[in-house]
mmCIF file of C-alpha atoms and ligand atoms in Angstrom:
data_model
loop_
_atom_site.group_PDB
_atom_site.id
_atom_site.type_symbol
_atom_site.label_atom_id
_atom_site.label_comp_id
_atom_site.label_asym_id
_atom_site.label_seq_id
_atom_site.Cartn_x
_atom_site.Cartn_y
_atom_site.Cartn_z
ATOM 1 C CA UNK P 1 -68.713 25.466 -28.962
ATOM 2 C CA UNK P 2 -65.035 25.154 -28.491
ATOM 3 C CA UNK P 3 -63.435 23.435 -31.214
ATOM 4 C CA UNK P 4 -61.285 20.454 -29.861
ATOM 5 C CA UNK P 5 -58.618 19.335 -32.234
ATOM 6 C CA UNK P 6 -56.881 16.496 -30.661
ATOM 7 C CA UNK P 7 -55.369 15.555 -34.060
ATOM 8 C CA UNK P 8 -53.378 18.720 -34.402
ATOM 9 C CA UNK P 9 -49.831 17.968 -33.540
ATOM 10 C CA UNK P 10 -48.616 20.227 -30.785
ATOM 11 C CA UNK P 11 -44.870 20.654 -30.780
ATOM 12 C CA UNK P 12 -43.175 21.366 -27.600
ATOM 13 C CA UNK P 13 -41.165 24.672 -27.701
ATOM 14 C CA UNK P 14 -37.810 23.060 -27.700
ATOM 15 C CA UNK P 15 -38.536 21.177 -30.911
ATOM 16 C CA UNK P 16 -39.381 24.509 -32.860
ATOM 17 C CA UNK P 17 -36.592 25.574 -34.820
ATOM 18 C CA UNK P 18 -36.827 28.925 -36.657
ATOM 19 C CA UNK P 19 -35.032 28.613 -39.986
ATOM 20 C CA UNK P 20 -32.656 31.484 -40.382
ATOM 21 C CA UNK P 21 -31.593 32.032 -36.857
ATOM 22 C CA UNK P 22 -28.349 30.559 -36.079
ATOM 23 C CA UNK P 23 -28.451 27.827 -33.691
ATOM 24 C CA UNK P 24 -27.141 28.460 -30.255
ATOM 25 C CA UNK P 25 -23.735 26.756 -29.960
ATOM 26 C CA UNK P 26 -23.981 23.619 -28.181
ATOM 27 C CA UNK P 27 -21.996 23.340 -25.121
ATOM 28 C CA UNK P 28 -19.091 21.072 -25.814
ATOM 29 C CA UNK P 29 -17.390 19.424 -23.025
ATOM 30 C CA UNK P 30 -14.243 18.017 -23.831
ATOM 31 C CA UNK P 31 -13.496 15.528 -21.325
ATOM 32 C CA UNK P 32 -9.507 15.555 -21.151
ATOM 33 C CA UNK P 33 -8.280 12.607 -19.251
ATOM 34 C CA UNK P 34 -4.804 13.307 -18.139
ATOM 35 C CA UNK P 35 -4.036 9.779 -17.444
ATOM 36 C CA UNK P 36 -5.819 7.069 -19.221
ATOM 37 C CA UNK P 37 -7.830 5.213 -16.528
ATOM 38 C CA UNK P 38 -7.105 1.750 -16.783
ATOM 39 C CA UNK P 39 -8.607 -0.912 -14.688
ATOM 40 C CA UNK P 40 -5.984 -1.035 -12.217
ATOM 41 C CA UNK P 41 -5.832 -4.556 -10.769
ATOM 42 C CA UNK P 42 -4.973 -4.832 -7.111
ATOM 43 C CA UNK P 43 -1.597 -6.005 -6.091
ATOM 44 C CA UNK P 44 -0.791 -9.442 -7.178
ATOM 45 C CA UNK P 45 -1.090 -12.017 -4.740
ATOM 46 C CA UNK P 46 2.590 -12.778 -3.435
ATOM 47 C CA UNK P 47 3.753 -16.163 -3.891
ATOM 48 C CA UNK P 48 4.394 -16.474 -0.123
ATOM 49 C CA UNK P 49 3.041 -14.712 2.902
ATOM 50 C CA UNK P 50 5.822 -13.594 5.016
ATOM 51 C CA UNK P 51 4.847 -12.955 8.749
ATOM 52 C CA UNK P 52 4.495 -9.278 8.621
ATOM 53 C CA UNK P 53 5.963 -8.624 12.162
ATOM 54 C CA UNK P 54 8.972 -10.721 13.481
ATOM 55 C CA UNK P 55 9.547 -11.246 16.886
ATOM 56 C CA UNK P 56 12.591 -11.873 19.205
ATOM 57 C CA UNK P 57 11.915 -15.645 19.048
ATOM 58 C CA UNK P 58 11.874 -18.388 16.509
ATOM 59 C CA UNK P 59 8.717 -18.341 14.648
ATOM 60 C CA UNK P 60 7.147 -20.337 11.646
ATOM 61 C CA UNK P 61 8.303 -18.829 8.329
ATOM 62 C CA UNK P 62 8.286 -19.739 4.774
ATOM 63 C CA UNK P 63 11.666 -19.253 3.264
ATOM 64 C CA UNK P 64 11.958 -16.922 0.346
ATOM 65 C CA UNK P 65 14.743 -18.736 -1.201
ATOM 66 C CA UNK P 66 14.177 -22.537 -0.625
ATOM 67 C CA UNK P 67 10.396 -22.169 -0.019
ATOM 68 C CA UNK P 68 10.658 -24.395 2.719
ATOM 69 C CA UNK P 69 8.376 -23.888 5.763
ATOM 70 C CA UNK P 70 9.798 -24.268 9.050
ATOM 71 C CA UNK P 71 10.819 -22.403 12.168
ATOM 72 C CA UNK P 72 13.312 -19.574 11.952
ATOM 73 C CA UNK P 73 16.799 -19.549 13.472
ATOM 74 C CA UNK P 74 17.262 -16.299 15.322
ATOM 75 C CA UNK P 75 20.596 -14.488 15.894
ATOM 76 C CA UNK P 76 21.124 -11.370 17.864
ATOM 77 C CA UNK P 77 23.021 -8.566 16.132
ATOM 78 C CA UNK P 78 24.028 -5.116 17.257
ATOM 79 C CA UNK P 79 21.452 -2.774 15.665
ATOM 80 C CA UNK P 80 20.717 0.920 16.080
ATOM 81 C CA UNK P 81 19.255 0.348 19.382
ATOM 82 C CA UNK P 82 22.365 -1.321 20.755
ATOM 83 C CA UNK P 83 24.554 1.280 19.600
ATOM 84 C CA UNK P 84 22.181 4.121 21.160
ATOM 85 C CA UNK P 85 22.224 1.957 24.431
ATOM 86 C CA UNK P 86 26.246 1.997 24.299
ATOM 87 C CA UNK P 87 26.151 5.602 23.669
ATOM 88 C CA UNK P 88 23.874 6.464 26.464
ATOM 89 C CA UNK P 89 25.622 3.957 28.819
ATOM 90 C CA UNK P 90 29.213 5.659 27.967
ATOM 91 C CA UNK P 91 27.652 9.073 28.774
ATOM 92 C CA UNK P 92 26.926 7.663 32.476
ATOM 93 C CA UNK P 93 30.022 5.561 32.750
ATOM 94 C CA UNK P 94 32.314 4.820 29.972
ATOM 95 C CA UNK P 95 33.356 1.620 31.979
ATOM 96 C CA UNK P 96 30.018 0.071 31.379
ATOM 97 C CA UNK P 97 29.642 1.025 27.627
ATOM 98 C CA UNK P 98 30.289 -2.753 26.868
ATOM 99 C CA UNK P 99 27.044 -3.865 28.864
ATOM 100 C CA UNK P 100 24.722 -3.438 25.912
ATOM 101 C CA UNK P 101 26.849 -5.374 23.802
ATOM 102 C CA UNK P 102 25.999 -8.453 25.878
ATOM 103 C CA UNK P 103 22.414 -7.695 26.548
ATOM 104 C CA UNK P 104 20.207 -9.291 23.900
ATOM 105 C CA UNK P 105 17.182 -6.920 24.438
ATOM 106 C CA UNK P 106 19.413 -4.238 23.036
ATOM 107 C CA UNK P 107 20.116 -6.058 19.804
ATOM 108 C CA UNK P 108 18.146 -6.714 16.770
ATOM 109 C CA UNK P 109 16.955 -10.233 15.996
ATOM 110 C CA UNK P 110 17.769 -11.652 12.509
ATOM 111 C CA UNK P 111 15.390 -14.599 11.479
ATOM 112 C CA UNK P 112 17.097 -17.080 9.201
ATOM 113 C CA UNK P 113 15.899 -19.997 7.417
ATOM 114 C CA UNK P 114 16.887 -23.099 9.222
ATOM 115 C CA UNK P 115 17.300 -25.012 5.942
ATOM 116 C CA UNK P 116 19.449 -22.589 3.672
ATOM 117 C CA UNK P 117 20.421 -19.749 6.120
ATOM 118 C CA UNK P 118 18.667 -17.045 4.041
ATOM 119 C CA UNK P 119 17.754 -13.849 6.089
ATOM 120 C CA UNK P 120 13.874 -13.617 5.849
ATOM 121 C CA UNK P 121 13.331 -10.914 8.331
ATOM 122 C CA UNK P 122 14.612 -8.868 11.120
ATOM 123 C CA UNK P 123 13.215 -7.543 14.441
ATOM 124 C CA UNK P 124 14.571 -4.265 14.952
ATOM 125 C CA UNK P 125 14.437 -2.732 18.664
ATOM 126 C CA UNK P 126 13.901 0.614 17.134
HETATM 127 ZN ZN1 ZN Y 1 15.616 -21.501 2.981
#
């Protein structure tokens, strides 16, 4: 008859340690953090939300200077596109080089606050 000894403790092999034998070196993983990871908060909410895209026509804005909400004033100014058009026209006929200077579609559009005149945005043709 087999002897069943249920009370004898049975140790799993991984718990058996033989004295005298050097313990295998434990793997030491040194996690080097080059940059301390800090909880990077998202970009702070701006005080105002300016329109991302300015068009050629007056549009509702919130002034960054006087914080007044209103419709922007627009003005046409010669920008890069205008001078490129002048140069291109000059190549065709120098007599017509002045034409892009009077065509608003060749010019950039500056949006200014109607209250204080602060430049709040520019619509560039190129
Ligand atoms: Zn203003």
